[in-house]
mmCIF file of C-alpha atoms in Angstrom:
data_model
loop_
_atom_site.group_PDB
_atom_site.id
_atom_site.type_symbol
_atom_site.label_atom_id
_atom_site.label_comp_id
_atom_site.label_asym_id
_atom_site.label_seq_id
_atom_site.Cartn_x
_atom_site.Cartn_y
_atom_site.Cartn_z
ATOM 1 C CA MET M 1041 0.078 0.330 7.675
ATOM 2 C CA THR M 1042 -1.495 1.780 10.754
ATOM 3 C CA SER M 1043 -3.174 5.197 11.031
ATOM 4 C CA ARG M 1044 -5.361 6.866 13.565
ATOM 5 C CA PRO M 1045 -8.839 5.321 13.045
ATOM 6 C CA PHE M 1046 -11.132 8.204 12.305
ATOM 7 C CA LEU M 1047 -14.322 6.197 12.948
ATOM 8 C CA GLN M 1048 -13.096 5.379 16.450
ATOM 9 C CA SER M 1049 -12.715 9.094 17.207
ATOM 10 C CA ILE M 1050 -16.290 9.625 16.015
ATOM 11 C CA ARG M 1051 -17.574 6.921 18.399
ATOM 12 C CA GLU M 1052 -15.681 8.468 21.305
ATOM 13 C CA SER M 1053 -17.187 11.866 20.442
ATOM 14 C CA ARG M 1054 -20.672 10.380 20.438
ATOM 15 C CA ARG M 1055 -20.149 8.785 23.850
ATOM 16 C CA ARG M 1056 -19.033 12.102 25.312
ATOM 17 C CA ARG M 1057 -22.040 13.781 23.699
ATOM 18 C CA ASN M 1058 -24.448 11.323 25.346
ATOM 19 C CA VAL M 1059 -23.016 12.301 28.724
ATOM 20 C CA LEU M 1060 -23.403 15.986 27.906
ATOM 21 C CA TYR M 1061 -27.103 15.543 27.187
ATOM 22 C CA VAL M 1062 -27.675 15.498 30.946
ATOM 23 C CA VAL M 1063 -26.336 19.044 31.353
ATOM 24 C CA PRO M 1064 -29.152 21.131 29.775
ATOM 25 C CA PHE M 1065 -31.910 19.089 31.433
ATOM 26 C CA ALA M 1066 -30.179 19.314 34.809
ATOM 27 C CA LEU M 1067 -29.868 23.077 34.286
ATOM 28 C CA ILE M 1068 -33.610 23.349 33.547
ATOM 29 C CA ALA M 1069 -34.496 21.313 36.631
ATOM 30 C CA VAL M 1070 -32.266 23.367 38.943
ATOM 31 C CA VAL M 1071 -33.406 26.770 37.627
ATOM 32 C CA THR M 1072 -37.073 25.751 37.786
ATOM 33 C CA ALA M 1073 -36.851 24.395 41.313
ATOM 34 C CA VAL M 1074 -35.005 27.438 42.609
ATOM 35 C CA ASP M 1075 -37.230 29.923 40.746
ATOM 36 C CA VAL M 1076 -40.367 28.422 42.260
ATOM 37 C CA SER M 1077 -38.982 28.583 45.803
ATOM 38 C CA VAL M 1078 -37.381 32.046 45.839
ATOM 39 C CA PRO M 1079 -39.233 35.231 46.975
ATOM 40 C CA PRO M 1080 -41.685 36.800 44.462
ATOM 41 C CA ASP M 1081 -39.401 39.708 43.617
ATOM 42 C CA VAL M 1082 -36.587 37.369 42.452
ATOM 43 C CA HIS M 1083 -36.858 36.000 38.876
ATOM 44 C CA LEU M 1084 -34.493 33.303 37.660
ATOM 45 C CA GLY M 1085 -36.505 32.363 34.562
ATOM 46 C CA PRO M 1086 -34.153 34.185 32.135
ATOM 47 C CA PHE M 1087 -31.425 31.670 33.052
ATOM 48 C CA LEU M 1088 -33.442 28.979 31.250
ATOM 49 C CA VAL M 1089 -32.198 30.317 27.902
ATOM 50 C CA ALA M 1090 -28.822 28.807 28.785
ATOM 51 C CA ALA M 1091 -30.212 25.276 28.376
ATOM 52 C CA PRO M 1092 -30.940 25.383 24.605
ATOM 53 C CA ALA M 1093 -27.830 27.507 24.073
ATOM 54 C CA VAL M 1094 -25.661 24.844 25.748
ATOM 55 C CA ALA M 1095 -27.419 22.057 23.835
ATOM 56 C CA ALA M 1096 -26.709 23.798 20.511
ATOM 57 C CA THR M 1097 -22.954 23.528 21.103
ATOM 58 C CA PHE M 1098 -22.868 19.722 20.961
ATOM 59 C CA SER M 1099 -26.238 18.346 19.790
ATOM 60 C CA GLY M 1100 -28.232 18.496 16.574
ATOM 61 C CA PRO M 1101 -31.157 20.784 15.753
ATOM 62 C CA ARG M 1102 -33.795 18.264 16.866
ATOM 63 C CA MET M 1103 -32.324 17.787 20.316
ATOM 64 C CA THR M 1104 -31.744 21.546 20.630
ATOM 65 C CA ALA M 1105 -35.373 22.234 19.726
ATOM 66 C CA PHE M 1106 -36.509 19.593 22.218
ATOM 67 C CA VAL M 1107 -34.419 21.166 24.990
ATOM 68 C CA GLY M 1108 -35.860 24.564 24.059
ATOM 69 C CA ALA M 1109 -39.411 23.173 24.245
ATOM 70 C CA VAL M 1110 -38.714 21.658 27.676
ATOM 71 C CA ALA M 1111 -37.304 25.010 28.826
ATOM 72 C CA VAL M 1112 -40.480 26.799 27.609
ATOM 73 C CA LEU M 1113 -42.665 24.283 29.453
ATOM 74 C CA ALA M 1114 -40.565 24.809 32.563
ATOM 75 C CA GLN M 1115 -41.018 28.573 32.257
ATOM 76 C CA CYS M 1116 -44.793 28.055 31.922
ATOM 77 C CA LEU M 1117 -44.727 25.895 35.062
ATOM 78 C CA VAL M 1118 -42.900 28.644 36.933
ATOM 79 C CA ALA M 1119 -45.456 31.225 35.723
ATOM 80 C CA VAL M 1120 -48.418 29.113 36.846
ATOM 81 C CA SER M 1121 -46.776 28.336 40.192
ATOM 82 C CA ARG M 1122 -45.917 31.943 41.006
ATOM 83 C CA THR M 1123 -48.672 34.018 39.346
ATOM 84 C CA SER M 1124 -50.312 33.044 36.048
ATOM 85 C CA LEU M 1125 -49.520 32.676 32.360
ATOM 86 C CA ASN M 1126 -51.175 36.071 31.778
ATOM 87 C CA ASP M 1127 -48.614 37.824 33.970
ATOM 88 C CA LEU M 1128 -46.812 40.334 31.741
ATOM 89 C CA ASN M 1129 -43.343 39.576 33.098
ATOM 90 C CA HIS M 1130 -43.659 35.825 32.537
ATOM 91 C CA THR M 1131 -45.280 36.344 29.126
ATOM 92 C CA TYR M 1132 -42.270 38.294 27.887
ATOM 93 C CA GLN M 1133 -39.907 35.709 29.362
ATOM 94 C CA ILE M 1134 -41.738 32.919 27.535
ATOM 95 C CA ILE M 1135 -41.728 34.828 24.220
ATOM 96 C CA ALA M 1136 -38.016 35.608 24.561
ATOM 97 C CA LEU M 1137 -37.266 31.983 25.405
ATOM 98 C CA VAL M 1138 -39.162 30.763 22.329
ATOM 99 C CA LEU M 1139 -37.329 33.166 20.020
ATOM 100 C CA ILE M 1140 -33.912 32.327 21.439
ATOM 101 C CA SER M 1141 -34.664 28.598 21.150
ATOM 102 C CA VAL M 1142 -35.542 29.059 17.471
ATOM 103 C CA PHE M 1143 -32.313 30.976 16.825
ATOM 104 C CA VAL M 1144 -30.025 28.487 18.550
ATOM 105 C CA THR M 1145 -31.796 25.591 16.812
ATOM 106 C CA PHE M 1146 -30.977 27.201 13.468
ATOM 107 C CA PHE M 1147 -27.357 27.668 14.506
ATOM 108 C CA ALA M 1148 -27.225 24.022 15.612
ATOM 109 C CA HIS M 1149 -28.422 23.068 12.125
ATOM 110 C CA LEU M 1150 -25.586 25.096 10.539
ATOM 111 C CA ARG M 1151 -23.008 23.585 12.896
ATOM 112 C CA VAL M 1152 -24.121 20.023 12.171
ATOM 113 C CA ARG M 1153 -24.040 20.666 8.427
ATOM 114 C CA ASN M 1154 -20.492 21.997 8.643
ATOM 115 C CA GLU M 1155 -19.413 19.078 10.839
ATOM 116 C CA ARG M 1156 -20.771 16.612 8.298
ATOM 117 C CA ALA M 1157 -18.825 18.329 5.530
ATOM 118 C CA VAL M 1158 -15.619 18.187 7.591
ATOM 119 C CA THR M 1159 -16.243 14.543 8.492
ATOM 120 C CA GLN M 1160 -16.716 13.640 4.849
ATOM 121 C CA LEU M 1161 -13.564 15.545 3.903
ATOM 122 C CA ARG M 1162 -11.525 13.760 6.548
ATOM 123 C CA SER M 1163 -12.904 10.352 5.515
ATOM 124 C CA VAL M 1164 -12.043 10.989 1.871
ATOM 125 C CA ALA M 1165 -8.596 12.233 2.845
ATOM 126 C CA GLU M 1166 -7.882 9.144 4.926
ATOM 127 C CA ALA M 1167 -9.177 6.876 2.144
ATOM 128 C CA ALA M 1168 -6.897 8.649 -0.331
ATOM 129 C CA GLN M 1169 -3.974 8.237 2.051
ATOM 130 C CA ARG M 1170 -4.661 4.508 2.378
ATOM 131 C CA VAL M 1171 -4.885 4.052 -1.395
ATOM 132 C CA VAL M 1172 -1.614 5.877 -1.991
ATOM 133 C CA LEU M 1173 0.240 4.364 0.966
ATOM 134 C CA ARG M 1174 -0.337 0.653 0.647
ATOM 135 C CA PRO M 1175 0.552 -1.557 3.627
ATOM 136 C CA LEU M 1176 4.026 -3.067 3.612
ATOM 137 C CA PRO M 1177 4.270 -6.870 3.625
ATOM 138 C CA ALA M 1178 4.933 -8.475 6.994
ATOM 139 C CA ARG M 1179 7.645 -10.645 5.401
ATOM 140 C CA SER M 1180 9.943 -9.981 2.461
ATOM 141 C CA GLY M 1181 12.385 -12.808 1.905
ATOM 142 C CA PRO M 1182 14.166 -13.356 5.244
ATOM 143 C CA LEU M 1183 13.159 -9.917 6.541
ATOM 144 C CA ARG M 1184 10.360 -9.075 8.968
ATOM 145 C CA ILE M 1185 8.787 -5.666 8.346
ATOM 146 C CA ALA M 1186 6.381 -3.453 10.272
ATOM 147 C CA SER M 1187 5.168 0.029 9.375
ATOM 148 C CA VAL M 1188 3.043 2.715 10.969
ATOM 149 C CA TYR M 1189 1.618 6.020 9.772
ATOM 150 C CA LEU M 1190 0.418 8.622 12.261
ATOM 151 C CA ALA M 1191 -1.643 11.382 10.699
ATOM 152 C CA ALA M 1192 -1.497 14.830 12.233
ATOM 153 C CA GLU M 1193 -4.932 16.046 13.390
ATOM 154 C CA ALA M 1194 -4.356 19.781 12.897
ATOM 155 C CA GLU M 1195 -6.802 21.224 10.356
ATOM 156 C CA ALA M 1196 -7.590 17.738 9.062
ATOM 157 C CA GLN M 1197 -4.649 18.031 6.668
ATOM 158 C CA ILE M 1198 -3.057 14.994 5.117
ATOM 159 C CA GLY M 1199 0.637 14.935 4.485
ATOM 160 C CA GLY M 1200 3.065 13.490 1.998
ATOM 161 C CA ASP M 1201 4.962 10.978 4.125
ATOM 162 C CA LEU M 1202 5.538 7.822 2.111
ATOM 163 C CA TYR M 1203 7.105 4.395 2.250
ATOM 164 C CA ALA M 1204 7.113 1.307 0.039
ATOM 165 C CA ALA M 1205 8.871 -2.024 -0.401
ATOM 166 C CA ALA M 1206 9.493 -4.079 -3.532
ATOM 167 C CA ARG M 1207 10.975 -7.524 -4.026
ATOM 168 C CA THR M 1208 13.830 -7.882 -6.489
ATOM 169 C CA MET M 1209 15.869 -10.841 -7.671
ATOM 170 C CA GLY M 1210 17.458 -11.880 -4.392
ATOM 171 C CA GLY M 1211 16.651 -8.879 -2.260
ATOM 172 C CA THR M 1212 14.270 -6.220 -0.984
ATOM 173 C CA ARG M 1213 14.226 -2.564 -1.901
ATOM 174 C CA LEU M 1214 12.617 0.044 0.310
ATOM 175 C CA ILE M 1215 11.980 3.742 0.195
ATOM 176 C CA ILE M 1216 10.847 6.150 2.867
ATOM 177 C CA GLY M 1217 10.312 9.809 2.162
ATOM 178 C CA ASP M 1218 8.624 13.052 3.056
ATOM 179 C CA VAL M 1219 7.111 15.449 0.520
ATOM 180 C CA ARG M 1220 7.385 19.152 1.213
ATOM 181 C CA GLY M 1221 4.029 20.561 2.274
ATOM 182 C CA LYS M 1222 0.639 19.052 3.065
ATOM 183 C CA GLY M 1223 -2.725 18.532 1.501
ATOM 184 C CA LEU M 1224 -3.719 17.188 -1.900
ATOM 185 C CA SER M 1225 -0.633 18.499 -3.704
ATOM 186 C CA ALA M 1226 1.613 16.556 -1.298
ATOM 187 C CA ILE M 1227 -0.503 13.431 -1.738
ATOM 188 C CA GLY M 1228 -0.197 13.741 -5.516
ATOM 189 C CA GLU M 1229 3.575 14.112 -5.274
ATOM 190 C CA ALA M 1230 3.804 11.115 -2.932
ATOM 191 C CA ALA M 1231 1.733 9.038 -5.370
ATOM 192 C CA SER M 1232 4.122 9.985 -8.197
ATOM 193 C CA VAL M 1233 7.170 8.953 -6.169
ATOM 194 C CA LEU M 1234 5.659 5.638 -5.086
ATOM 195 C CA GLY M 1235 4.443 4.812 -8.585
ATOM 196 C CA ALA M 1236 7.869 5.530 -10.046
ATOM 197 C CA PHE M 1237 9.580 3.494 -7.315
ATOM 198 C CA HIS M 1238 7.431 0.408 -7.923
ATOM 199 C CA ALA M 1239 7.921 0.667 -11.687
ATOM 200 C CA LEU M 1240 11.687 1.223 -11.548
ATOM 201 C CA SER M 1241 12.323 -1.453 -8.903
ATOM 202 C CA ARG M 1242 11.346 -4.092 -11.464
ATOM 203 C CA GLN M 1243 14.058 -2.953 -13.914
ATOM 204 C CA ARG M 1244 16.996 -4.379 -11.922
ATOM 205 C CA TRP M 1245 18.797 -1.048 -11.925
ATOM 206 C CA PRO M 1246 21.731 -0.696 -9.510
ATOM 207 C CA LEU M 1247 20.653 1.452 -6.594
ATOM 208 C CA PRO M 1248 22.351 4.718 -7.709
ATOM 209 C CA GLU M 1249 20.838 4.414 -11.185
ATOM 210 C CA LEU M 1250 17.434 3.654 -9.727
ATOM 211 C CA VAL M 1251 17.558 6.847 -7.654
ATOM 212 C CA ALA M 1252 18.735 8.834 -10.687
ATOM 213 C CA HIS M 1253 15.805 7.525 -12.739
ATOM 214 C CA LEU M 1254 13.502 8.220 -9.779
ATOM 215 C CA GLU M 1255 14.742 11.814 -9.736
ATOM 216 C CA ALA M 1256 14.202 12.148 -13.474
ATOM 217 C CA SER M 1257 10.695 10.693 -13.295
ATOM 218 C CA ILE M 1258 9.384 13.220 -10.750
ATOM 219 C CA ALA M 1259 11.394 16.325 -11.680
ATOM 220 C CA PRO M 1260 9.274 18.993 -13.396
ATOM 221 C CA ASP M 1261 9.697 19.415 -17.131
ATOM 222 C CA PRO M 1262 11.827 22.554 -17.713
ATOM 223 C CA ASP M 1263 10.167 23.022 -21.127
ATOM 224 C CA ASP M 1264 6.708 23.222 -19.567
ATOM 225 C CA PRO M 1265 5.919 26.957 -19.344
ATOM 226 C CA ALA M 1266 3.332 26.558 -16.596
ATOM 227 C CA PRO M 1267 3.271 23.179 -14.878
ATOM 228 C CA GLY M 1268 0.076 22.739 -12.944
ATOM 229 C CA GLY M 1269 -0.997 26.347 -13.372
ATOM 230 C CA GLU M 1270 -3.796 28.118 -15.143
ATOM 231 C CA GLY M 1271 -3.608 31.127 -17.422
ATOM 232 C CA GLY M 1272 0.164 30.778 -17.925
ATOM 233 C CA GLU M 1273 0.994 31.053 -14.209
ATOM 234 C CA ARG M 1274 3.193 28.568 -12.442
ATOM 235 C CA ASP M 1275 1.873 26.673 -9.475
ATOM 236 C CA PRO M 1276 4.324 27.398 -6.609
ATOM 237 C CA ASP M 1277 3.379 24.164 -4.830
ATOM 238 C CA LEU M 1278 4.632 22.203 -7.842
ATOM 239 C CA THR M 1279 7.624 24.275 -8.917
ATOM 240 C CA GLU M 1280 9.026 24.411 -5.373
ATOM 241 C CA SER M 1281 8.180 20.861 -4.287
ATOM 242 C CA PHE M 1282 10.799 18.313 -3.320
ATOM 243 C CA VAL M 1283 10.977 14.990 -1.529
ATOM 244 C CA THR M 1284 13.508 13.911 1.063
ATOM 245 C CA ALA M 1285 14.033 10.169 0.715
ATOM 246 C CA ALA M 1286 16.142 7.242 1.796
ATOM 247 C CA VAL M 1287 16.331 4.369 -0.703
ATOM 248 C CA LEU M 1288 17.709 1.045 0.479
ATOM 249 C CA ASP M 1289 18.667 -2.278 -1.040
ATOM 250 C CA ILE M 1290 18.854 -5.234 1.375
ATOM 251 C CA PRO M 1291 20.174 -8.472 -0.187
ATOM 252 C CA ASP M 1292 18.791 -11.769 1.066
ATOM 253 C CA ASP M 1293 22.166 -13.534 1.189
ATOM 254 C CA ALA M 1294 24.480 -10.749 2.363
ATOM 255 C CA ALA M 1295 24.638 -9.169 5.816
ATOM 256 C CA GLU M 1296 24.586 -5.630 4.522
ATOM 257 C CA ILE M 1297 22.484 -2.631 3.529
ATOM 258 C CA ARG M 1298 23.107 -0.412 0.536
ATOM 259 C CA LEU M 1299 21.748 3.083 1.121
ATOM 260 C CA VAL M 1300 21.267 6.229 -0.950
ATOM 261 C CA SER M 1301 20.156 9.213 1.137
ATOM 262 C CA CYS M 1302 18.492 12.178 -0.556
ATOM 263 C CA GLY M 1303 18.415 14.684 2.284
ATOM 264 C CA HIS M 1304 16.521 12.312 4.599
ATOM 265 C CA PRO M 1305 17.194 11.723 8.331
ATOM 266 C CA PRO M 1306 19.636 8.810 8.761
ATOM 267 C CA PRO M 1307 18.196 5.367 9.518
ATOM 268 C CA LEU M 1308 18.901 3.902 12.938
ATOM 269 C CA LEU M 1309 20.458 0.459 13.354
ATOM 270 C CA LEU M 1310 19.419 -1.280 16.579
ATOM 271 C CA ARG M 1311 22.007 -3.826 17.658
ATOM 272 C CA ALA M 1312 22.576 -5.417 21.063
ATOM 273 C CA GLY M 1313 21.206 -2.487 23.047
ATOM 274 C CA GLU M 1314 22.921 0.174 20.932
ATOM 275 C CA VAL M 1315 21.394 2.546 18.376
ATOM 276 C CA ILE M 1316 23.709 3.474 15.520
ATOM 277 C CA PRO M 1317 22.761 6.240 13.050
ATOM 278 C CA LEU M 1318 23.630 5.252 9.494
ATOM 279 C CA GLY M 1319 24.824 8.615 8.243
ATOM 280 C CA VAL M 1320 26.145 8.617 4.685
ATOM 281 C CA ARG M 1321 29.265 10.524 3.721
ATOM 282 C CA ALA M 1322 27.903 11.792 0.417
ATOM 283 C CA PRO M 1323 24.182 12.589 0.724
ATOM 284 C CA ALA M 1324 22.357 13.639 -2.425
ATOM 285 C CA PRO M 1325 19.922 16.566 -2.622
ATOM 286 C CA PRO M 1326 16.220 15.823 -2.074
ATOM 287 C CA LEU M 1327 14.402 14.398 -5.063
ATOM 288 C CA GLY M 1328 13.218 17.215 -7.286
ATOM 289 C CA LEU M 1329 16.182 19.478 -6.494
ATOM 290 C CA ALA M 1330 18.993 17.541 -8.163
ATOM 291 C CA ARG M 1331 18.450 19.574 -11.354
ATOM 292 C CA LEU M 1332 19.748 22.623 -9.500
ATOM 293 C CA VAL M 1333 23.173 21.128 -8.727
ATOM 294 C CA VAL M 1334 25.517 18.596 -10.291
ATOM 295 C CA THR M 1335 24.601 15.375 -8.519
ATOM 296 C CA GLU M 1336 26.129 11.917 -8.525
ATOM 297 C CA HIS M 1337 24.126 9.414 -6.524
ATOM 298 C CA THR M 1338 26.305 7.088 -4.478
ATOM 299 C CA ALA M 1339 25.209 4.022 -2.561
ATOM 300 C CA GLU M 1340 27.018 3.385 0.708
ATOM 301 C CA THR M 1341 27.151 -0.015 2.378
ATOM 302 C CA PHE M 1342 26.529 -0.777 6.051
ATOM 303 C CA GLY M 1343 26.508 -4.017 7.976
ATOM 304 C CA PHE M 1344 23.110 -5.591 8.677
ATOM 305 C CA GLU M 1345 23.528 -8.879 10.498
ATOM 306 C CA ALA M 1346 21.135 -11.483 11.820
ATOM 307 C CA GLY M 1347 19.359 -10.098 14.885
ATOM 308 C CA ASP M 1348 19.717 -6.469 13.763
ATOM 309 C CA THR M 1349 16.733 -4.151 13.362
ATOM 310 C CA LEU M 1350 16.700 -1.137 11.074
ATOM 311 C CA LEU M 1351 14.429 1.789 11.938
ATOM 312 C CA LEU M 1352 13.358 4.227 9.220
ATOM 313 C CA TYR M 1353 11.379 7.361 10.054
ATOM 314 C CA THR M 1354 10.309 10.764 8.773
ATOM 315 C CA ASP M 1355 11.046 14.125 10.346
ATOM 316 C CA GLY M 1356 7.536 14.290 11.819
ATOM 317 C CA VAL M 1357 8.849 11.871 14.472
ATOM 318 C CA ILE M 1358 12.029 13.654 15.544
ATOM 319 C CA GLU M 1359 10.522 17.145 15.217
ATOM 320 C CA SER M 1360 7.565 16.388 17.480
ATOM 321 C CA ARG M 1361 7.691 18.596 20.576
ATOM 322 C CA ASP M 1362 6.368 18.274 24.103
ATOM 323 C CA ARG M 1363 4.825 21.102 26.115
ATOM 324 C CA SER M 1364 8.266 22.407 27.021
ATOM 325 C CA GLY M 1365 9.310 22.561 23.375
ATOM 326 C CA ASN M 1366 11.685 19.585 23.563
ATOM 327 C CA PHE M 1367 12.042 17.408 20.461
ATOM 328 C CA TYR M 1368 11.231 13.711 20.659
ATOM 329 C CA PRO M 1369 14.436 11.796 21.561
ATOM 330 C CA LEU M 1370 13.948 8.922 19.114
ATOM 331 C CA ARG M 1371 17.450 7.527 19.457
ATOM 332 C CA GLU M 1372 17.285 7.316 23.255
ATOM 333 C CA ARG M 1373 13.761 5.879 23.257
ATOM 334 C CA ALA M 1374 14.638 3.299 20.606
ATOM 335 C CA ALA M 1375 17.693 2.203 22.604
ATOM 336 C CA SER M 1376 15.476 1.148 25.504
ATOM 337 C CA ARG M 1377 13.445 -1.050 23.159
ATOM 338 C CA CYS M 1378 16.206 -2.997 21.443
ATOM 339 C CA GLY M 1379 15.392 -6.680 21.083
ATOM 340 C CA ALA M 1380 11.670 -6.208 20.546
ATOM 341 C CA GLY M 1381 10.228 -7.424 17.262
ATOM 342 C CA PRO M 1382 9.322 -4.891 14.568
ATOM 343 C CA ASP M 1383 5.631 -4.754 15.500
ATOM 344 C CA ALA M 1384 6.258 -4.449 19.242
ATOM 345 C CA LEU M 1385 8.958 -1.840 18.619
ATOM 346 C CA LEU M 1386 6.673 0.410 16.563
ATOM 347 C CA ASP M 1387 3.699 -0.050 18.892
ATOM 348 C CA SER M 1388 5.826 1.035 21.830
ATOM 349 C CA LEU M 1389 7.435 3.965 20.007
ATOM 350 C CA CYS M 1390 4.105 5.249 18.679
ATOM 351 C CA ALA M 1391 2.472 5.175 22.107
ATOM 352 C CA ASP M 1392 5.496 6.952 23.575
ATOM 353 C CA LEU M 1393 5.553 9.524 20.754
ATOM 354 C CA LEU M 1394 1.887 10.401 21.249
ATOM 355 C CA ARG M 1395 2.438 10.793 24.994
ATOM 356 C CA HIS M 1396 5.383 13.068 24.298
ATOM 357 C CA ALA M 1397 3.329 15.204 21.897
ATOM 358 C CA GLY M 1398 0.299 15.347 24.172
ATOM 359 C CA GLY M 1399 -1.796 13.184 21.859
ATOM 360 C CA CYS M 1400 -1.617 15.540 18.869
ATOM 361 C CA LEU M 1401 1.225 15.617 16.370
ATOM 362 C CA GLY M 1402 2.135 18.784 14.550
ATOM 363 C CA ASP M 1403 3.092 16.893 11.392
ATOM 364 C CA ASP M 1404 2.445 13.480 9.901
ATOM 365 C CA ALA M 1405 4.877 10.806 11.042
ATOM 366 C CA ALA M 1406 5.865 7.482 9.508
ATOM 367 C CA LEU M 1407 8.065 4.700 10.847
ATOM 368 C CA VAL M 1408 9.250 1.434 9.299
ATOM 369 C CA ALA M 1409 11.093 -1.300 11.191
ATOM 370 C CA ILE M 1410 12.996 -4.050 9.336
ATOM 371 C CA GLU M 1411 14.473 -7.012 11.183
ATOM 372 C CA ARG M 1412 16.800 -9.674 9.867
ATOM 373 C CA PRO M 1413 15.904 -12.550 12.210
ATOM 374 C CA ALA M 1414 18.652 -14.796 13.491
ATOM 375 C CA ALA M 1415 18.469 -18.380 12.289
ATOM 376 C CA PRO M 1416 17.779 -21.063 14.926
ATOM 377 C CA GLY M 1417 20.977 -21.610 16.895
ATOM 378 C CA GLU M 1418 22.640 -18.537 15.394
ATOM 379 C CA ALA M 1419 24.112 -16.105 17.890
ATOM 380 C CA ALA M 1420 22.975 -12.501 17.732
ATOM 381 C CA PRO M 1421 25.714 -9.915 17.103
ATOM 382 C CA THR M 1422 27.242 -8.076 20.008
ATOM 383 C CA ALA M 1423 27.491 -4.324 20.215
ATOM 384 C CA SER M 1424 31.215 -4.368 19.449
ATOM 385 C CA SER M 1425 31.167 -6.917 16.649
ATOM 386 C CA GLY M 1426 30.702 -5.920 13.064
ATOM 387 C CA LEU M 1427 29.887 -2.277 13.678
ATOM 388 C CA PRO M 1428 28.568 -0.825 10.419
ATOM 389 C CA GLY M 1429 30.917 1.260 8.378
ATOM 390 C CA ALA M 1430 29.917 3.213 5.303
ATOM 391 C CA GLN M 1431 31.554 2.018 2.112
ATOM 392 C CA PRO M 1432 30.801 3.384 -1.353
ATOM 393 C CA ALA M 1433 29.155 0.831 -3.596
#
């Protein structure tokens, strides 16, 4: 799993801050030099208050206080150079500068304290995300797998995108999903889905039965009068939650994929320069909503030959917009990267996605690439050979 390294962003912020330290001192030097050289009836000393005020926006209270002290010394130098420290005008300027420096130093203290709280919250959130969303194995039987998770930066919220893989007798099962909402409630729901998936994958259920048991394991108890609430009130985040998911079974010895889609965007099959959406004919409702309708989960079969790559993704990828409001064209961008390995494919798509979104995603995004490598001497499939067709399983 890959996510935006939060510590790296902190280091970049510190480097930019070190450059900004020059600004208040340069401002003090310029104002002092000009104030000393201008005619006696011109007073630029009041502009020195800008130095500690600017420092308070990016530095801590100690540095802000130091900048304020330097500004006061500069104002004293101006007073001595032009008249004297006993001059009433310069005395009031010095007193005002001292008071303003004290105020902005206090505000810098409050800002730093709040930044530390936010930093700790983000670190805990990312740690929780990593615990819940364990990295996928690089190999699973004959398959090569790569995965990436891109966390949205807005409001430091963590989302409920999820993926997991489990080995079975003679195959690999995978799930990718997206929990409605963000924050801790979404993380809790994602943890429930992943825990149930890992537990049920060991039971050798056929894929439709596995999804049915997965639905039953995360659906709220209708006999619970107030799930997750206090004082007899229902928690709307729990009663209205659902998870879009795609659950797949990929046998080791058969060139096929069995897929159950629960309201999730269709996987993309990359083959010989073409990108083929694997849309199912009978999609099921998202997990958590099947209780509202009569649902029969059906697995549909698609071809998955040696040399093919399967791309799974969440809606945070295809719903990412550029400055003009255009959605990210995943299918077109993936088509230009056919033939790359899973890791190179995701690295390229992630870099392109971030460029498209201007470096900041509006929602969390997850991608998983699965490749069935061709055996030595085995020819890769052509675009016209063995095109996948959905067949009920």
